[in-house]
PDB file of C-alpha atoms and ligand atoms in Angstrom:
ATOM      1  CA  MET A   8     137.065  67.261 -60.895  1.00 37.00           C
ATOM      2  CA  GLN A   9     139.400  67.746 -63.972  1.00 39.00           C
ATOM      3  CA  GLN A  10     140.680  64.061 -63.471  1.00 41.00           C
ATOM      4  CA  THR A  11     137.208  62.534 -62.984  1.00 41.00           C
ATOM      5  CA  MET A  12     136.124  64.322 -66.331  1.00 43.00           C
ATOM      6  CA  LEU A  13     139.249  62.675 -68.218  1.00 43.00           C
ATOM      7  CA  ALA A  14     138.561  59.328 -66.493  1.00 46.00           C
ATOM      8  CA  ASN A  15     134.940  59.460 -67.771  1.00 55.00           C
ATOM      9  CA  SER A  16     135.775  60.591 -71.177  1.00 59.00           C
ATOM     10  CA  SER A  17     138.268  57.839 -71.900  1.00 67.00           C
ATOM     11  CA  ALA A  18     135.912  55.225 -70.179  1.00 68.00           C
ATOM     12  CA  VAL A  19     133.152  56.544 -72.568  1.00 72.00           C
ATOM     13  CA  ALA A  20     135.548  56.279 -75.531  1.00 72.00           C
ATOM     14  CA  ASN A  21     136.288  52.508 -74.457  1.00 81.00           C
ATOM     15  CA  SER A  22     132.559  51.892 -74.056  1.00 87.00           C
ATOM     16  CA  MET A  23     130.031  50.321 -76.563  1.00 91.00           C
ATOM     17  CA  ALA A  24     126.918  52.346 -75.836  1.00 94.00           C
ATOM     18  CA  ILE A  25     127.034  54.487 -72.757  1.00 96.00           C
ATOM     19  CA  THR A  26     126.985  58.268 -73.158  1.00 96.00           C
ATOM     20  CA  ALA A  27     128.975  60.672 -70.988  1.00 96.00           C
ATOM     21  CA  ALA A  28     126.024  62.087 -69.754  1.00 97.00           C
ATOM     22  CA  GLN A  29     124.494  58.665 -68.715  1.00 97.00           C
ATOM     23  CA  ARG A  30     128.010  57.559 -67.185  1.00 97.00           C
ATOM     24  CA  GLN A  31     127.979  60.921 -65.194  1.00 97.00           C
ATOM     25  CA  GLN A  32     124.428  60.190 -63.982  1.00 98.00           C
ATOM     26  CA  PHE A  33     124.928  56.678 -63.266  1.00 98.00           C
ATOM     27  CA  GLU A  34     128.265  57.729 -60.996  1.00 97.00           C
ATOM     28  CA  GLU A  35     126.519  60.814 -59.401  1.00 98.00           C
ATOM     29  CA  ASP A  36     122.934  59.797 -59.228  1.00 98.00           C
ATOM     30  CA  GLY A  37     122.987  56.197 -59.357  1.00 98.00           C
ATOM     31  CA  PHE A  38     120.836  55.647 -62.101  1.00 98.00           C
ATOM     32  CA  PHE A  39     119.718  56.537 -65.628  1.00 98.00           C
ATOM     33  CA  LEU A  40     116.630  55.993 -67.772  1.00 98.00           C
ATOM     34  CA  ILE A  41     116.547  54.675 -71.441  1.00 98.00           C
ATOM     35  CA  GLU A  42     113.010  55.300 -72.970  1.00 98.00           C
ATOM     36  CA  ASP A  43     111.558  52.980 -75.414  1.00 98.00           C
ATOM     37  CA  ALA A  44     114.415  50.463 -74.494  1.00 98.00           C
ATOM     38  CA  LEU A  45     111.267  47.830 -75.416  1.00 98.00           C
ATOM     39  CA  SER A  46     109.324  48.266 -78.404  1.00 98.00           C
ATOM     40  CA  ALA A  47     105.388  48.224 -77.993  1.00 98.00           C
ATOM     41  CA  GLU A  48     105.573  44.509 -79.095  1.00 98.00           C
ATOM     42  CA  GLU A  49     107.983  43.543 -76.764  1.00 98.00           C
ATOM     43  CA  VAL A  50     106.164  45.153 -73.930  1.00 98.00           C
ATOM     44  CA  ALA A  51     102.738  43.507 -74.972  1.00 98.00           C
ATOM     45  CA  ALA A  52     104.542  40.055 -75.085  1.00 98.00           C
ATOM     46  CA  ALA A  53     106.162  40.510 -71.828  1.00 98.00           C
ATOM     47  CA  VAL A  54     102.919  41.710 -70.296  1.00 98.00           C
ATOM     48  CA  GLY A  55     101.342  38.616 -72.001  1.00 98.00           C
ATOM     49  CA  VAL A  56     103.712  36.473 -70.292  1.00 98.00           C
ATOM     50  CA  ILE A  57     103.419  38.293 -66.826  1.00 98.00           C
ATOM     51  CA  ASP A  58      99.498  38.065 -67.069  1.00 98.00           C
ATOM     52  CA  ARG A  59      99.500  34.193 -67.682  1.00 97.00           C
ATOM     53  CA  LEU A  60     101.751  33.650 -64.830  1.00 97.00           C
ATOM     54  CA  TYR A  61      99.979  36.116 -62.544  1.00 96.00           C
ATOM     55  CA  GLU A  62      96.579  34.429 -63.254  1.00 95.00           C
ATOM     56  CA  LYS A  63      98.022  30.999 -62.676  1.00 95.00           C
ATOM     57  CA  TYR A  64      99.517  32.040 -59.240  1.00 94.00           C
ATOM     58  CA  ARG A  65      96.377  34.251 -58.422  1.00 93.00           C
ATOM     59  CA  GLN A  66      94.328  31.139 -58.569  1.00 92.00           C
ATOM     60  CA  ALA A  67      96.448  28.695 -57.227  1.00 93.00           C
ATOM     61  CA  ARG A  68      97.463  30.968 -54.021  1.00 92.00           C
ATOM     62  CA  ASN A  69      94.160  32.671 -53.888  1.00 94.00           C
ATOM     63  CA  LEU A  70      95.630  36.311 -54.071  1.00 93.00           C
ATOM     64  CA  GLY A  71      93.351  38.972 -53.153  1.00 93.00           C
ATOM     65  CA  PRO A  72      92.404  41.630 -55.671  1.00 93.00           C
ATOM     66  CA  HIS A  73      94.829  44.318 -53.966  1.00 94.00           C
ATOM     67  CA  GLU A  74      97.674  41.920 -53.268  1.00 94.00           C
ATOM     68  CA  ALA A  75     101.052  42.642 -54.866  1.00 95.00           C
ATOM     69  CA  PHE A  76     102.791  39.492 -56.296  1.00 96.00           C
ATOM     70  CA  GLN A  77     106.263  38.966 -57.174  1.00 96.00           C
ATOM     71  CA  VAL A  78     108.078  35.946 -58.799  1.00 97.00           C
ATOM     72  CA  ARG A  79     111.634  35.543 -58.562  1.00 96.00           C
ATOM     73  CA  ASN A  80     114.151  33.722 -60.868  1.00 97.00           C
ATOM     74  CA  ILE A  81     111.853  34.449 -63.779  1.00 97.00           C
ATOM     75  CA  VAL A  82     114.599  33.563 -66.172  1.00 97.00           C
ATOM     76  CA  ALA A  83     113.440  30.050 -65.396  1.00 96.00           C
ATOM     77  CA  ALA A  84     109.666  30.991 -65.668  1.00 96.00           C
ATOM     78  CA  ASP A  85     109.545  31.455 -69.292  1.00 97.00           C
ATOM     79  CA  PRO A  86     111.930  31.875 -72.362  1.00 97.00           C
ATOM     80  CA  LEU A  87     110.802  35.345 -73.206  1.00 98.00           C
ATOM     81  CA  LEU A  88     111.680  36.385 -69.709  1.00 98.00           C
ATOM     82  CA  ARG A  89     114.880  34.345 -70.061  1.00 98.00           C
ATOM     83  CA  ASN A  90     115.884  36.107 -73.253  1.00 97.00           C
ATOM     84  CA  LEU A  91     115.625  39.690 -71.765  1.00 98.00           C
ATOM     85  CA  ILE A  92     118.901  38.740 -69.745  1.00 98.00           C
ATOM     86  CA  ASP A  93     121.075  39.985 -72.811  1.00 97.00           C
ATOM     87  CA  HIS A  94     118.480  42.146 -74.673  1.00 98.00           C
ATOM     88  CA  PRO A  95     120.583  43.844 -77.630  1.00 97.00           C
ATOM     89  CA  ARG A  96     119.770  47.450 -76.662  1.00 97.00           C
ATOM     90  CA  ILE A  97     120.410  47.138 -72.984  1.00 98.00           C
ATOM     91  CA  LEU A  98     123.296  44.486 -72.664  1.00 97.00           C
ATOM     92  CA  PRO A  99     126.066  46.977 -74.055  1.00 97.00           C
ATOM     93  CA  LEU A 100     124.928  49.453 -71.280  1.00 98.00           C
ATOM     94  CA  ILE A 101     125.144  46.736 -68.719  1.00 98.00           C
ATOM     95  CA  VAL A 102     128.527  45.655 -69.747  1.00 97.00           C
ATOM     96  CA  ASP A 103     129.551  49.403 -69.886  1.00 97.00           C
ATOM     97  CA  VAL A 104     128.753  49.943 -66.265  1.00 97.00           C
ATOM     98  CA  MET A 105     129.609  46.570 -64.838  1.00 96.00           C
ATOM     99  CA  GLY A 106     132.246  44.808 -67.295  1.00 95.00           C
ATOM    100  CA  TYR A 107     131.995  41.492 -69.007  1.00 95.00           C
ATOM    101  CA  ASN A 108     132.746  39.150 -66.214  1.00 95.00           C
ATOM    102  CA  ILE A 109     129.266  39.212 -64.847  1.00 97.00           C
ATOM    103  CA  GLN A 110     126.089  36.925 -64.147  1.00 97.00           C
ATOM    104  CA  ILE A 111     122.518  37.257 -63.141  1.00 97.00           C
ATOM    105  CA  ARG A 112     122.069  37.479 -59.495  1.00 97.00           C
ATOM    106  CA  THR A 113     118.455  37.737 -59.244  1.00 97.00           C
ATOM    107  CA  SER A 114     115.485  38.289 -61.739  1.00 98.00           C
ATOM    108  CA  HIS A 115     111.917  39.076 -60.752  1.00 98.00           C
ATOM    109  CA  LEU A 116     108.598  40.069 -62.131  1.00 98.00           C
ATOM    110  CA  ASP A 117     106.416  42.535 -60.037  1.00 98.00           C
ATOM    111  CA  VAL A 118     102.730  42.831 -60.260  1.00 98.00           C
ATOM    112  CA  ARG A 119     101.190  45.728 -58.036  1.00 97.00           C
ATOM    113  CA  PRO A 120      97.565  45.990 -58.342  1.00 97.00           C
ATOM    114  CA  PRO A 121      95.580  49.176 -57.306  1.00 97.00           C
ATOM    115  CA  MET A 122      95.758  49.553 -53.588  1.00 94.00           C
ATOM    116  CA  ARG A 123      93.224  50.289 -50.958  1.00 92.00           C
ATOM    117  CA  SER A 124      93.513  53.596 -49.041  1.00 85.00           C
ATOM    118  CA  GLU A 125      93.446  51.879 -45.812  1.00 86.00           C
ATOM    119  CA  ASP A 126      96.759  50.112 -46.674  1.00 85.00           C
ATOM    120  CA  THR A 127      98.546  53.418 -47.635  1.00 87.00           C
ATOM    121  CA  GLN A 128      98.331  55.444 -44.551  1.00 88.00           C
ATOM    122  CA  ALA A 129     101.995  55.395 -43.509  1.00 92.00           C
ATOM    123  CA  GLY A 130     104.273  57.837 -45.099  1.00 93.00           C
ATOM    124  CA  LEU A 131     106.290  56.786 -48.161  1.00 94.00           C
ATOM    125  CA  GLY A 132     108.749  54.106 -47.717  1.00 94.00           C
ATOM    126  CA  GLU A 133     108.319  54.660 -43.712  1.00 94.00           C
ATOM    127  CA  ARG A 134     109.172  51.586 -41.521  1.00 92.00           C
ATOM    128  CA  GLY A 135     106.266  49.484 -41.161  1.00 91.00           C
ATOM    129  CA  SER A 136     104.683  51.095 -44.445  1.00 93.00           C
ATOM    130  CA  PHE A 137     103.827  48.556 -47.219  1.00 93.00           C
ATOM    131  CA  PHE A 138     107.251  49.083 -48.987  1.00 95.00           C
ATOM    132  CA  PRO A 139     110.000  50.411 -46.654  1.00 96.00           C
ATOM    133  CA  TRP A 140     113.161  52.136 -47.903  1.00 97.00           C
ATOM    134  CA  HIS A 141     116.079  49.736 -48.236  1.00 97.00           C
ATOM    135  CA  SER A 142     118.943  48.903 -50.602  1.00 96.00           C
ATOM    136  CA  ASP A 143     119.395  45.548 -51.597  1.00 96.00           C
ATOM    137  CA  ALA A 144     121.838  43.500 -49.691  1.00 95.00           C
ATOM    138  CA  PRO A 145     122.478  39.976 -48.580  1.00 94.00           C
ATOM    139  CA  ASN A 146     121.715  39.059 -44.878  1.00 93.00           C
ATOM    140  CA  PHE A 147     124.040  40.742 -42.603  1.00 91.00           C
ATOM    141  CA  GLY A 148     124.746  43.495 -45.383  1.00 90.00           C
ATOM    142  CA  TRP A 149     127.533  44.433 -47.613  1.00 92.00           C
ATOM    143  CA  PRO A 150     130.920  45.443 -46.389  1.00 92.00           C
ATOM    144  CA  THR A 151     131.179  49.184 -46.398  1.00 93.00           C
ATOM    145  CA  VAL A 152     134.218  51.549 -46.962  1.00 93.00           C
ATOM    146  CA  ASP A 153     134.197  54.879 -44.757  1.00 91.00           C
ATOM    147  CA  GLY A 154     130.393  53.901 -44.321  1.00 90.00           C
ATOM    148  CA  VAL A 155     129.904  53.716 -48.136  1.00 95.00           C
ATOM    149  CA  ILE A 156     128.806  50.447 -49.881  1.00 95.00           C
ATOM    150  CA  PRO A 157     131.458  49.471 -52.564  1.00 95.00           C
ATOM    151  CA  TYR A 158     129.912  49.129 -56.246  1.00 96.00           C
ATOM    152  CA  MET A 159     128.789  45.463 -56.082  1.00 95.00           C
ATOM    153  CA  GLU A 160     125.757  45.050 -58.323  1.00 97.00           C
ATOM    154  CA  MET A 161     123.250  47.018 -60.435  1.00 98.00           C
ATOM    155  CA  LYS A 162     119.839  46.008 -61.833  1.00 98.00           C
ATOM    156  CA  VAL A 163     117.920  46.925 -65.055  1.00 98.00           C
ATOM    157  CA  GLY A 164     114.353  47.588 -64.428  1.00 98.00           C
ATOM    158  CA  TYR A 165     111.939  47.130 -67.395  1.00 98.00           C
ATOM    159  CA  TYR A 166     108.656  49.289 -66.623  1.00 98.00           C
ATOM    160  CA  LEU A 167     105.810  47.668 -68.675  1.00 98.00           C
ATOM    161  CA  THR A 168     102.668  49.758 -67.776  1.00 98.00           C
ATOM    162  CA  ASP A 169     101.751  53.624 -67.530  1.00 98.00           C
ATOM    163  CA  LEU A 170     103.864  55.004 -64.607  1.00 98.00           C
ATOM    164  CA  THR A 171     103.666  58.366 -65.684  1.00 98.00           C
ATOM    165  CA  GLN A 172     101.317  59.598 -62.847  1.00 97.00           C
ATOM    166  CA  ARG A 173     102.419  60.282 -59.501  1.00 96.00           C
ATOM    167  CA  ASN A 174     101.307  57.408 -56.927  1.00 96.00           C
ATOM    168  CA  SER A 175     100.962  54.703 -59.516  1.00 96.00           C
ATOM    169  CA  GLY A 176     103.319  52.051 -57.820  1.00 97.00           C
ATOM    170  CA  ALA A 177     106.472  53.492 -59.337  1.00 98.00           C
ATOM    171  CA  ILE A 178     109.856  52.862 -57.880  1.00 98.00           C
ATOM    172  CA  CYS A 179     111.452  56.093 -56.077  1.00 98.00           C
ATOM    173  CA  VAL A 180     115.196  56.216 -55.756  1.00 98.00           C
ATOM    174  CA  VAL A 181     117.171  58.486 -53.436  1.00 98.00           C
ATOM    175  CA  ARG A 182     119.589  59.947 -56.066  1.00 98.00           C
ATOM    176  CA  GLY A 183     123.104  59.720 -54.584  1.00 98.00           C
ATOM    177  CA  SER A 184     122.370  57.508 -51.736  1.00 98.00           C
ATOM    178  CA  HIS A 185     124.980  55.110 -53.135  1.00 98.00           C
ATOM    179  CA  ARG A 186     127.847  57.645 -52.472  1.00 97.00           C
ATOM    180  CA  ARG A 187     127.330  58.142 -48.744  1.00 97.00           C
ATOM    181  CA  ALA A 188     126.592  56.568 -45.282  1.00 95.00           C
ATOM    182  CA  GLN A 189     122.865  55.956 -45.377  1.00 95.00           C
ATOM    183  CA  LYS A 190     121.936  55.604 -41.699  1.00 93.00           C
ATOM    184  CA  ASP A 191     122.296  58.036 -38.731  1.00 93.00           C
ATOM    185  CA  GLU A 192     123.487  56.767 -35.383  1.00 93.00           C
ATOM    186  CA  GLN A 193     120.093  55.799 -34.267  1.00 94.00           C
ATOM    187  CA  GLY A 194     119.962  53.578 -37.473  1.00 91.00           C
ATOM    188  CA  ASN A 195     117.471  55.583 -39.161  1.00 93.00           C
ATOM    189  CA  TYR A 196     117.821  56.402 -42.848  1.00 95.00           C
ATOM    190  CA  ILE A 197     118.901  59.729 -43.851  1.00 96.00           C
ATOM    191  CA  ILE A 198     116.711  60.991 -46.795  1.00 97.00           C
ATOM    192  CA  ASP A 199     116.628  64.506 -47.843  1.00 97.00           C
ATOM    193  CA  PRO A 200     113.157  64.631 -49.619  1.00 97.00           C
ATOM    194  CA  ALA A 201     114.751  66.866 -52.436  1.00 98.00           C
ATOM    195  CA  ASP A 202     116.604  63.940 -53.391  1.00 98.00           C
ATOM    196  CA  ILE A 203     113.787  61.567 -53.937  1.00 98.00           C
ATOM    197  CA  VAL A 204     113.183  60.468 -57.530  1.00 98.00           C
ATOM    198  CA  GLU A 205     109.813  58.924 -58.359  1.00 98.00           C
ATOM    199  CA  VAL A 206     110.408  57.105 -61.555  1.00 98.00           C
ATOM    200  CA  ASN A 207     107.224  58.028 -63.487  1.00 98.00           C
ATOM    201  CA  VAL A 208     107.745  56.599 -66.993  1.00 98.00           C
ATOM    202  CA  ARG A 209     106.086  55.569 -69.905  1.00 98.00           C
ATOM    203  CA  PRO A 210     105.745  51.470 -70.736  1.00 98.00           C
ATOM    204  CA  GLY A 211     108.728  50.281 -72.507  1.00 98.00           C
ATOM    205  CA  THR A 212     111.279  52.301 -70.391  1.00 98.00           C
ATOM    206  CA  ALA A 213     114.197  50.883 -68.718  1.00 98.00           C
ATOM    207  CA  MET A 214     116.380  52.031 -65.754  1.00 98.00           C
ATOM    208  CA  ILE A 215     119.944  51.071 -65.074  1.00 98.00           C
ATOM    209  CA  TRP A 216     120.439  51.708 -61.303  1.00 98.00           C
ATOM    210  CA  ARG A 217     122.900  50.728 -58.577  1.00 98.00           C
ATOM    211  CA  THR A 218     121.142  48.626 -56.144  1.00 98.00           C
ATOM    212  CA  ALA A 219     122.858  50.209 -53.227  1.00 97.00           C
ATOM    213  CA  LEU A 220     120.657  53.229 -53.965  1.00 98.00           C
ATOM    214  CA  LEU A 221     117.927  53.567 -51.141  1.00 98.00           C
ATOM    215  CA  HIS A 222     114.627  52.766 -52.841  1.00 98.00           C
ATOM    216  CA  CYS A 223     111.055  52.119 -52.097  1.00 98.00           C
ATOM    217  CA  VAL A 224     107.705  52.233 -54.073  1.00 98.00           C
ATOM    218  CA  THR A 225     104.806  54.594 -54.151  1.00 97.00           C
ATOM    219  CA  PRO A 226     101.405  53.283 -53.421  1.00 96.00           C
ATOM    220  CA  ASN A 227      99.483  52.440 -56.539  1.00 97.00           C
ATOM    221  CA  LEU A 228      96.483  54.788 -56.301  1.00 95.00           C
ATOM    222  CA  SER A 229      95.801  54.410 -60.230  1.00 96.00           C
ATOM    223  CA  ASP A 230      93.237  52.325 -62.038  1.00 96.00           C
ATOM    224  CA  HIS A 231      95.456  49.883 -63.513  1.00 97.00           C
ATOM    225  CA  ALA A 232      98.230  47.398 -61.818  1.00 98.00           C
ATOM    226  CA  ARG A 233     101.778  48.282 -62.245  1.00 98.00           C
ATOM    227  CA  LYS A 234     103.910  45.373 -63.865  1.00 98.00           C
ATOM    228  CA  CYS A 235     107.609  45.489 -64.173  1.00 98.00           C
ATOM    229  CA  LEU A 236     110.590  43.190 -64.630  1.00 98.00           C
ATOM    230  CA  TYR A 237     113.829  43.427 -62.932  1.00 98.00           C
ATOM    231  CA  TYR A 238     117.291  41.768 -63.782  1.00 98.00           C
ATOM    232  CA  GLY A 239     120.325  42.098 -61.336  1.00 98.00           C
ATOM    233  CA  TYR A 240     123.760  41.447 -62.375  1.00 98.00           C
ATOM    234  CA  ASN A 241     126.854  41.048 -60.146  1.00 96.00           C
ATOM    235  CA  HIS A 242     130.454  39.800 -60.640  1.00 95.00           C
ATOM    236  CA  ARG A 243     130.968  36.253 -61.481  1.00 93.00           C
ATOM    237  CA  TRP A 244     134.050  36.262 -59.243  1.00 90.00           C
ATOM    238  CA  ILE A 245     132.290  36.618 -55.929  1.00 86.00           C
ATOM    239  CA  ARG A 246     132.895  32.868 -55.030  1.00 88.00           C
ATOM    240  CA  PRO A 247     136.143  30.813 -54.078  1.00 90.00           C
ATOM    241  CA  SER A 248     138.908  30.984 -56.641  1.00 91.00           C
ATOM    242  CA  ASP A 249     140.281  27.665 -56.223  1.00 93.00           C
ATOM    243  CA  PHE A 250     137.243  25.399 -56.355  1.00 93.00           C
ATOM    244  CA  ASP A 251     133.660  25.447 -57.086  1.00 90.00           C
ATOM    245  CA  HIS A 252     132.691  22.565 -54.692  1.00 90.00           C
ATOM    246  CA  GLN A 253     135.147  20.545 -52.787  1.00 93.00           C
ATOM    247  CA  ALA A 254     135.237  16.774 -53.269  1.00 94.00           C
ATOM    248  CA  PRO A 255     133.341  14.609 -50.705  1.00 92.00           C
ATOM    249  CA  GLU A 256     136.401  13.331 -49.142  1.00 95.00           C
ATOM    250  CA  VAL A 257     137.663  16.836 -48.505  1.00 94.00           C
ATOM    251  CA  VAL A 258     134.556  17.795 -46.481  1.00 92.00           C
ATOM    252  CA  ALA A 259     134.387  14.334 -44.675  1.00 92.00           C
ATOM    253  CA  GLY A 260     134.553  14.956 -41.087  1.00 93.00           C
ATOM    254  CA  CYS A 261     134.877  18.471 -41.228  1.00 93.00           C
ATOM    255  CA  THR A 262     133.243  20.779 -38.331  1.00 93.00           C
ATOM    256  CA  PRO A 263     130.584  22.945 -38.909  1.00 92.00           C
ATOM    257  CA  ILE A 264     132.871  25.983 -39.020  1.00 94.00           C
ATOM    258  CA  GLN A 265     135.164  24.188 -41.568  1.00 94.00           C
ATOM    259  CA  LEU A 266     132.102  23.256 -43.760  1.00 93.00           C
ATOM    260  CA  GLN A 267     131.150  26.907 -43.795  1.00 93.00           C
ATOM    261  CA  LEU A 268     134.516  28.182 -44.767  1.00 94.00           C
ATOM    262  CA  LEU A 269     134.824  25.358 -47.366  1.00 94.00           C
ATOM    263  CA  GLY A 270     131.608  26.907 -48.888  1.00 92.00           C
ATOM    264  CA  GLU A 271     129.359  24.171 -47.696  1.00 90.00           C
ATOM    265  CA  LEU A 272     125.679  24.739 -46.512  1.00 85.00           C
ATOM    266  CA  GLY A 273     124.295  23.246 -43.499  1.00 75.00           C
ATOM    267  CA  SER A 274     120.661  22.511 -43.820  1.00 71.00           C
ATOM    268  CA  GLY A 275     120.699  24.551 -46.885  1.00 68.00           C
ATOM    269  CA  LEU A 276     122.041  21.764 -48.771  1.00 74.00           C
ATOM    270  CA  GLN A 277     118.457  20.199 -48.743  1.00 78.00           C
ATOM    271  CA  ASN A 278     116.808  23.459 -48.993  1.00 80.00           C
ATOM    272  CA  TYR A 279     119.161  25.534 -51.020  1.00 80.00           C
ATOM    273  CA  ASN A 280     116.265  27.682 -52.646  1.00 85.00           C
ATOM    274  CA  GLY A 281     114.303  28.274 -49.486  1.00 84.00           C
ATOM    275  CA  ASP A 282     110.793  27.218 -48.693  1.00 86.00           C
ATOM    276  CA  ASP A 283     108.865  28.496 -51.752  1.00 89.00           C
ATOM    277  CA  PRO A 284     111.314  27.816 -54.503  1.00 88.00           C
ATOM    278  CA  LEU A 285     108.720  28.057 -57.178  1.00 89.00           C
ATOM    279  CA  VAL A 286     107.847  31.492 -56.593  1.00 92.00           C
ATOM    280  CA  HIS A 287     110.197  32.928 -54.249  1.00 91.00           C
ATOM    281  CA  PRO A 288     113.528  31.173 -54.375  1.00 92.00           C
ATOM    282  CA  VAL A 289     116.139  32.414 -52.185  1.00 90.00           C
ATOM    283  CA  SER A 290     119.743  31.327 -52.042  1.00 90.00           C
ATOM    284  CA  ARG A 291     121.026  30.224 -48.768  1.00 89.00           C
ATOM    285  CA  TYR A 292     124.168  32.037 -49.431  1.00 90.00           C
ATOM    286  CA  TRP A 293     122.512  35.277 -49.860  1.00 92.00           C
ATOM    287  CA  ARG A 294     119.987  34.734 -47.052  1.00 91.00           C
ATOM    288  CA  PRO A 295     121.731  32.141 -44.944  1.00 91.00           C
ATOM    289  CA  GLN A 296     120.205  30.503 -41.786  1.00 87.00           C
ATOM    290  CA  GLU A 297     121.954  30.386 -38.582  1.00 88.00           C
ATOM    291  CA  GLU A 298     123.164  26.919 -39.181  1.00 87.00           C
ATOM    292  CA  ASP A 299     124.652  27.780 -42.657  1.00 90.00           C
ATOM    293  CA  ILE A 300     127.016  30.095 -41.086  1.00 93.00           C
ATOM    294  CA  PRO A 301     128.012  28.676 -37.535  1.00 94.00           C
ATOM    295  CA  LEU A 302     130.790  31.555 -37.350  1.00 94.00           C
ATOM    296  CA  LYS A 303     127.858  34.056 -36.479  1.00 94.00           C
ATOM    297  CA  ALA A 304     127.220  32.033 -33.121  1.00 95.00           C
ATOM    298  CA  TRP A 305     131.098  31.487 -32.656  1.00 94.00           C
ATOM    299  CA  ALA A 306     131.694  35.313 -33.193  1.00 94.00           C
ATOM    300  CA  GLU A 307     128.716  36.454 -31.006  1.00 94.00           C
ATOM    301  CA  GLN A 308     129.908  34.031 -28.250  1.00 95.00           C
ATOM    302  CA  ARG A 309     133.398  35.611 -28.142  1.00 94.00           C
ATOM    303  CA  HIS A 310     131.937  39.156 -28.006  1.00 92.00           C
ATOM    304  CA  ALA A 311     129.800  37.784 -25.089  1.00 92.00           C
ATOM    305  CA  ASN A 312     132.929  36.673 -23.363  1.00 89.00           C
ATOM    306  CA  GLY A 313     134.622  39.932 -23.957  1.00 81.00           C
ATOM    307  CA  LYS A 314     137.004  38.308 -26.562  1.00 62.00           C
ATOM    308  CA  ALA A 315     138.426  36.321 -23.603  1.00 52.00           C
ATOM    309  CA  HIS A 316     139.791  33.418 -25.747  1.00 50.00           C
TER     310      HIS A 316
HETATM  311  O1  AKG B   6     108.874  46.933 -57.132  1.00 60.18           O
HETATM  312  C1  AKG B   6     109.978  47.989 -57.373  1.00 60.18           C
HETATM  313  O2  AKG B   6     109.854  48.597 -58.190  1.00 60.18           O
HETATM  314  C2  AKG B   6     111.200  47.970 -56.411  1.00 60.18           C
HETATM  315  C3  AKG B   6     111.663  46.448 -56.489  1.00 60.18           C
HETATM  316  C4  AKG B   6     112.785  46.591 -55.488  1.00 60.18           C
HETATM  317  O3  AKG B   6     112.752  46.956 -54.386  1.00 60.18           O
HETATM  318  C5  AKG B   6     114.002  45.842 -56.062  1.00 60.18           C
HETATM  319  O4  AKG B   6     114.168  45.459 -56.953  1.00 60.18           O
HETATM  320  O5  AKG B   6     114.954  45.564 -55.151  1.00 60.18           O
END
């Protein structure tokens, strides 16, 4: 414990903005809150952009009045949303917790109108509920060390509407769940209700959190839509060190498995951002189809054969 305290104080001494208490909460609970991270004017401007986008897609996609709506890659949707990636009050905290060799991994806006009670019958975060417990991960998951997900990425959530009341559509996190194995032997999430934190905050509050935390969302039983923004940051080095893309002559004639190992995408080359690139782009590296990673079928075949080869 003494060593941890010393390490923390020296880390804070080398930091730009984070306090010792925030760093400790980020290590132990996996998140901390920054009230008034955005001014009232910034909140109003962001809500204005969200409302415009929501209205456009509400009509274009015939969204129902209770339907939750998300746009991903919002850095491309509007300059105001792009400019939040390095907000001067928050960027120093991001660099303090993540370092400076980082990049945006994802960005999204979420609008969650008031819900009908018939859509909220399942328990909070239950499997099959409108928003089950999960931690963010690529398909096939993160590697784990002794059952624990290494610290791979974090997110900033900007909350733009009043979430101070319970059951107003706020995110819930399970404090400390990033520091332990998350599932029992039956594959069910291990959650002590005493560890669930409903993030009931005023507009303008930001949350810096580890995406390995188990999280879900409360039903929105309030009289207004919940509107928020998320920006996820990860390390820029999670890619090959010797190349970005190989030259065509290197990949020419390669087998599908060789293509995977050289970072190529099978059908993903034509469909890198998925089937709904405008509103819900999803990288085929993050969510690969079987043909993007032929090593999966290869490995399954070997398992089926009892590792005979
Ligand atoms: O809508 C929310 O507040 C939760 C969003 C979420 O699950 C995420 O950012 O991974």
